[in-house]
Tab-separated table of C-alpha atoms in Angstrom:
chain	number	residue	atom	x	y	z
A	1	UNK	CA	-18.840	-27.912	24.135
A	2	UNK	CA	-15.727	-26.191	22.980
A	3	UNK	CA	-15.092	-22.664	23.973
A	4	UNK	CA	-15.789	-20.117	21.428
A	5	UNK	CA	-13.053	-18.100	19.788
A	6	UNK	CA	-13.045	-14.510	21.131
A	7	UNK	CA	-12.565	-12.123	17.844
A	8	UNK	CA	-11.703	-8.098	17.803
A	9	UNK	CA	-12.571	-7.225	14.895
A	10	UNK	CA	-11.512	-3.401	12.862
A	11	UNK	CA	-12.835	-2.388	9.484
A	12	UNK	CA	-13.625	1.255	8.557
A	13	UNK	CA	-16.509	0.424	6.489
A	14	UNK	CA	-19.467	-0.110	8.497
A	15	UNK	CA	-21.479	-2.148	6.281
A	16	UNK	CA	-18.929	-4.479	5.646
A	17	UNK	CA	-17.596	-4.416	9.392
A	18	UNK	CA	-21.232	-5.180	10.163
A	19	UNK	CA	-21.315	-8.299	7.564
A	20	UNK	CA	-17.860	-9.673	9.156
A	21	UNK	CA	-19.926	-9.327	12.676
A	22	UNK	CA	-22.961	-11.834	11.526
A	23	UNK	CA	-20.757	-13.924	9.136
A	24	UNK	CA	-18.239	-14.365	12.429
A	25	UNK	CA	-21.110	-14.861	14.104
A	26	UNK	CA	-22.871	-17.627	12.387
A	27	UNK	CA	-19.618	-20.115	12.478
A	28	UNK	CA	-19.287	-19.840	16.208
A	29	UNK	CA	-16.710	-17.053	16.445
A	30	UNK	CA	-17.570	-14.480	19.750
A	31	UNK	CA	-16.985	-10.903	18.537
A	32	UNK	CA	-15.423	-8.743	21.391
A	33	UNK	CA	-15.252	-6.064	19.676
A	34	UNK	CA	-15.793	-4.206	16.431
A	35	UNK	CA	-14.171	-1.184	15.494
A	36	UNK	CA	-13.910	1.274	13.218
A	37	UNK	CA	-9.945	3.048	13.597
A	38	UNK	CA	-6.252	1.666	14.722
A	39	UNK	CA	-6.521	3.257	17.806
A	40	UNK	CA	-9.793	1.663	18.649
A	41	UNK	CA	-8.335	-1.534	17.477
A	42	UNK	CA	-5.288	-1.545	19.937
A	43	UNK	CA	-7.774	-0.315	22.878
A	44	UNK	CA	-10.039	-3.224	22.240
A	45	UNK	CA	-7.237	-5.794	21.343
A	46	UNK	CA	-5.505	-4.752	25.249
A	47	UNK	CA	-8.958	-4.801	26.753
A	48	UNK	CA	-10.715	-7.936	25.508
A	49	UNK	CA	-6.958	-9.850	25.131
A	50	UNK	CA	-8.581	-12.041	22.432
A	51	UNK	CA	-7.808	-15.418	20.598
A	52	UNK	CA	-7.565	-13.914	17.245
A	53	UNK	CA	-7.709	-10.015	15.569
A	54	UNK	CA	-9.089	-9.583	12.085
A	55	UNK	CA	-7.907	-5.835	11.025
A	56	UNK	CA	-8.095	-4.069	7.500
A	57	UNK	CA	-4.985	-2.624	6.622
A	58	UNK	CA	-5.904	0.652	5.709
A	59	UNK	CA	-7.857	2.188	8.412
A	60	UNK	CA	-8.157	5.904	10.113
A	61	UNK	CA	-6.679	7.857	11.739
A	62	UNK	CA	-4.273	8.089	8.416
A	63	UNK	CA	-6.053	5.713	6.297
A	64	UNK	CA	-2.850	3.935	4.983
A	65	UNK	CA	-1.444	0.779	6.621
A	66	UNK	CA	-2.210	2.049	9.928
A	67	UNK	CA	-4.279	-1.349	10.920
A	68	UNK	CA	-0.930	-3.172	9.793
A	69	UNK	CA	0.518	-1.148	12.144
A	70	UNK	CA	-1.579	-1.430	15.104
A	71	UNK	CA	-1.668	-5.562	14.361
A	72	UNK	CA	2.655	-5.052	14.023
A	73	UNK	CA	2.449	-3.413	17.974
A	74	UNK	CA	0.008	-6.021	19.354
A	75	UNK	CA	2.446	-8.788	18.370
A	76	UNK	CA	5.121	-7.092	20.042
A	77	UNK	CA	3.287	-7.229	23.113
A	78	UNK	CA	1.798	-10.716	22.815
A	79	UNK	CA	4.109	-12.189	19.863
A	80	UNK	CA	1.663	-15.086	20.182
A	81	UNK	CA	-0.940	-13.696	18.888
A	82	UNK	CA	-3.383	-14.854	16.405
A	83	UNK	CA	-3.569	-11.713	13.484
A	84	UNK	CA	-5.228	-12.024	10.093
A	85	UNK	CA	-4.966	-8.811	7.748
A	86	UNK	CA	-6.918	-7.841	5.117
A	87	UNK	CA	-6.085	-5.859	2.113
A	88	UNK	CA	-8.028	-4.401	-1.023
A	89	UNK	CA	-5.074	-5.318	-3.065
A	90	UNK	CA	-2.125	-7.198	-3.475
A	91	UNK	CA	1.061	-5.919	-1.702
A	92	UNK	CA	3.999	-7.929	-0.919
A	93	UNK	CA	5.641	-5.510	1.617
A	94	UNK	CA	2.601	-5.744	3.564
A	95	UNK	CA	2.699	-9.596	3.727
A	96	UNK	CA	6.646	-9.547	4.759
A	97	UNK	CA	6.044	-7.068	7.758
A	98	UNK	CA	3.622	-9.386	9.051
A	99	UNK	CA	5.679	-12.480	8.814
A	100	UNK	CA	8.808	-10.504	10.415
A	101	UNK	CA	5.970	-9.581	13.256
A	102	UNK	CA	5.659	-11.828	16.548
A	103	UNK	CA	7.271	-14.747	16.566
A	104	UNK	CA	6.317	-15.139	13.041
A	105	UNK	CA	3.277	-17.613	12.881
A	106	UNK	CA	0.012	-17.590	13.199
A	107	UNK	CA	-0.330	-15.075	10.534
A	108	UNK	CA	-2.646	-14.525	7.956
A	109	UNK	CA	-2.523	-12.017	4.567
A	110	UNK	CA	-5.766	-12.094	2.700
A	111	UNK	CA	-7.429	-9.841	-0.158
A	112	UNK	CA	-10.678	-8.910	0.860
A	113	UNK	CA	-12.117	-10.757	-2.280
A	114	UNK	CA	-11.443	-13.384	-0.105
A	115	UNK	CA	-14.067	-12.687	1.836
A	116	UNK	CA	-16.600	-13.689	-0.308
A	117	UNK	CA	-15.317	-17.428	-0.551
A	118	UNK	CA	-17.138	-17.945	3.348
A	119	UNK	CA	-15.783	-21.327	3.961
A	120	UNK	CA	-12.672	-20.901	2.828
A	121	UNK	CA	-12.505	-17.823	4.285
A	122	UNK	CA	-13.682	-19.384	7.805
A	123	UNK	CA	-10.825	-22.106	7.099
A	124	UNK	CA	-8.501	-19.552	7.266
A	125	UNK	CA	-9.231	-17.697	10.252
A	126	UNK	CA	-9.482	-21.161	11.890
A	127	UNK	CA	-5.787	-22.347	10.861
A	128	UNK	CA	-4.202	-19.285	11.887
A	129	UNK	CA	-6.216	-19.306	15.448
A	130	UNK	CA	-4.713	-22.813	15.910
A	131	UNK	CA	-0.878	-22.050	14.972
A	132	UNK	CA	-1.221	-22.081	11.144
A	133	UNK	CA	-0.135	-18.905	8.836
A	134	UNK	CA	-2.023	-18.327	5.575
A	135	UNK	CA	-1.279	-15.649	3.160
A	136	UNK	CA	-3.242	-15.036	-0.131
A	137	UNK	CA	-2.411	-17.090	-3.485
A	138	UNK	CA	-2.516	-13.921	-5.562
A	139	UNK	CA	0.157	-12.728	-2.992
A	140	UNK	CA	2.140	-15.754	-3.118
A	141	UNK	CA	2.239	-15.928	-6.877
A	142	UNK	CA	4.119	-12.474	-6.891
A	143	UNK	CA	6.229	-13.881	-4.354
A	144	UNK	CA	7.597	-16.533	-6.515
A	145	UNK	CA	7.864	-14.698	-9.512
A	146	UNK	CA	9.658	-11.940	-7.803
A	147	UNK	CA	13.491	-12.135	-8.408
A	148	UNK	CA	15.578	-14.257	-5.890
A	149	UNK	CA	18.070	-10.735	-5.245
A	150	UNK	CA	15.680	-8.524	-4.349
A	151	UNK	CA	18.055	-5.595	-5.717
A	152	UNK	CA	17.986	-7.146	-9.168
A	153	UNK	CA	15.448	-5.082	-10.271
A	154	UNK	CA	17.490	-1.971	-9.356
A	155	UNK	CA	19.515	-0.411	-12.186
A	156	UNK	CA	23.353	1.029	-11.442
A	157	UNK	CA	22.556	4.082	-10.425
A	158	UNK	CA	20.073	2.978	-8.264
A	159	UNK	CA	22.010	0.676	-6.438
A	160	UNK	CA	25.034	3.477	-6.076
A	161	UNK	CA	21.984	5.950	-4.801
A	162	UNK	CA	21.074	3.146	-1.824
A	163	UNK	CA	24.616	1.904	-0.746
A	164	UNK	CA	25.284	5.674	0.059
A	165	UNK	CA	21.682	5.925	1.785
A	166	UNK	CA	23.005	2.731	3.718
A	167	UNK	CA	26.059	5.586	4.532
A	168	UNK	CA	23.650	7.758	6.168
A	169	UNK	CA	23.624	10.374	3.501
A	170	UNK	CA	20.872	12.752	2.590
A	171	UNK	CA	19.755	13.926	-0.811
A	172	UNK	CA	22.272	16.816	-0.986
A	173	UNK	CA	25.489	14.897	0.090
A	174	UNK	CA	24.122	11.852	-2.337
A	175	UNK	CA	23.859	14.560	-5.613
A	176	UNK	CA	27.451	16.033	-4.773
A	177	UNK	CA	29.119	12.398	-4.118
A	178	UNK	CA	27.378	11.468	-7.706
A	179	UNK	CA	27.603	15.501	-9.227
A	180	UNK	CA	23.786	14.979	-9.867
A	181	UNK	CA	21.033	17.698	-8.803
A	182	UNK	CA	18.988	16.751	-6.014
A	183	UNK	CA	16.035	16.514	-7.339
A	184	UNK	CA	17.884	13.576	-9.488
A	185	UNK	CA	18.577	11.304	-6.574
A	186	UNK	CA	14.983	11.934	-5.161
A	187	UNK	CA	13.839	10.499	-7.999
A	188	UNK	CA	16.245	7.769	-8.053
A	189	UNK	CA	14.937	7.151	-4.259
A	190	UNK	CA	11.639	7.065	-5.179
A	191	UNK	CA	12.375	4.351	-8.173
A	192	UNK	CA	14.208	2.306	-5.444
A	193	UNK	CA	11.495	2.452	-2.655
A	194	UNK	CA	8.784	1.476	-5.780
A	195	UNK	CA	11.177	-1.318	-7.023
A	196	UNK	CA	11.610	-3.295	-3.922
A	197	UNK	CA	7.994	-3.017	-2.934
A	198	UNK	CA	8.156	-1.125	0.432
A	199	UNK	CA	4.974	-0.964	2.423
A	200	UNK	CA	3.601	2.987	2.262
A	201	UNK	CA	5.077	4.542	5.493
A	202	UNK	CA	6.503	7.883	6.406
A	203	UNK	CA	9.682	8.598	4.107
A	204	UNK	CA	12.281	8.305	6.855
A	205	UNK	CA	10.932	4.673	8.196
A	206	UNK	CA	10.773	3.368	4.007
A	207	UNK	CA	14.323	4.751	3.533
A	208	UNK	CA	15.164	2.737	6.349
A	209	UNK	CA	13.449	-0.519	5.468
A	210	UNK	CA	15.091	-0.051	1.718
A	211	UNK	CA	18.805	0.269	3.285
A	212	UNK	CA	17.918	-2.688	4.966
A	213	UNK	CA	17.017	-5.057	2.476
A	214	UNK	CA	20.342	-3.612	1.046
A	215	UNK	CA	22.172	-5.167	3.726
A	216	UNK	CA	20.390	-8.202	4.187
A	217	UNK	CA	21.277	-8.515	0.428
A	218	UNK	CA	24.579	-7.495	0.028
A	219	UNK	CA	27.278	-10.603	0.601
A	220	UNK	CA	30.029	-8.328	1.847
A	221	UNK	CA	27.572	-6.547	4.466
């Protein structure tokens, strides 16, 4: 008989973290561990070194993508490792720092909806176990209607206000290079974070990620 796949599992919400246990459970899946926080989750994940880690994205302590985050670290360690996320909603940030995690397989980005569709569900979880990645039609679909520059959606200004934040500049030096107030360009910032769909971090990490895709995008960089 085949061995069973060892699961840590970390969801917040204990009724539905206690659903995911029996539902796991019942297709031959061996739950290390179930847990309720990111800090719990990479505990358990470096204890019970499992074959696969199902994580909601939002989880405490800060109850924002900090179970992206603690999947993120665990595929630095082990950049093998099996990690299936799920979301309450579709975000395509969230999808892309998972892909760009490990050695970029055996990934998977589902709604929670997702959930409810067991097999399929099951299938999933399965595929990216054996080497497979899987992310979420819905997620796809915004994928491939997205525009092929990813600063196309950015208007003039915009794209002025992020080649000086790929400078290094802050707020004040941007408004007196563009003789604009300050709270101007934070707005402009803002509008550029929103537009190219940055996962919610702390400001100084998402101003980072946004000069980066400015670079990645720019032909002269």
């Amino acid at each position: 008989m085949p061995s069973l796949t060892r699961v840590v599992l970390a969801e917040d919400e204990v009724l539905l973290r206690e659903g995911l246990v029996a539902l796991l459970t019942r297709f031959d899946f061996t739950v290390c561990a179930a847990v309720g926080s990111a800090p719990d989750l990479l505990d358990a994940a470096r204890e019970h070194e499992p074959d696969l880690v199902l994580t909601d994205i939002r989880m405490p302590p800060g109850r924002r993508d900090d179970g992206l985050r603690a999947a993120v670290a665990l595929r630095a360690e082990r950049p093998h490792l099996p990690v299936v996320v799920l979301s309450q909603y579709v975000q395509t940030g969230y999808a892309a720092a998972l892909l760009d995690s490990g050695d970029g397989q055996r990934v998977g980005y589902l709604l929670k909806d997702r959930v409810a569709e067991v097999t399929e569900f099951v299938d999933t979880l399965r595929r990216v176990t054996a080497g497979g990645t899987a992310i979420d039609p819905d997620v796809v679909r915004q994928l491939l209607h997205r525009p092929r520059d990813p600063l196309a959606a950015l208007s003039a200004r915009e794209r002025e206000v992020l080649a000086l934040l790929a400078e290094g500049r802050s707020n004040a030096s941007i408004a007196l290079r563009l003789h604009v107030t300050e709270a101007a360009v934070g707005k402009h910032v803002g509008n550029i974070l929103l537009k190219l769909d940055l996962p919610p971090s702390d400001d100084t990490n998402r101003r980072v990620l946004a000069v980066l895709t400015y670079l990645r995008a720019d032909p002269a960089s």
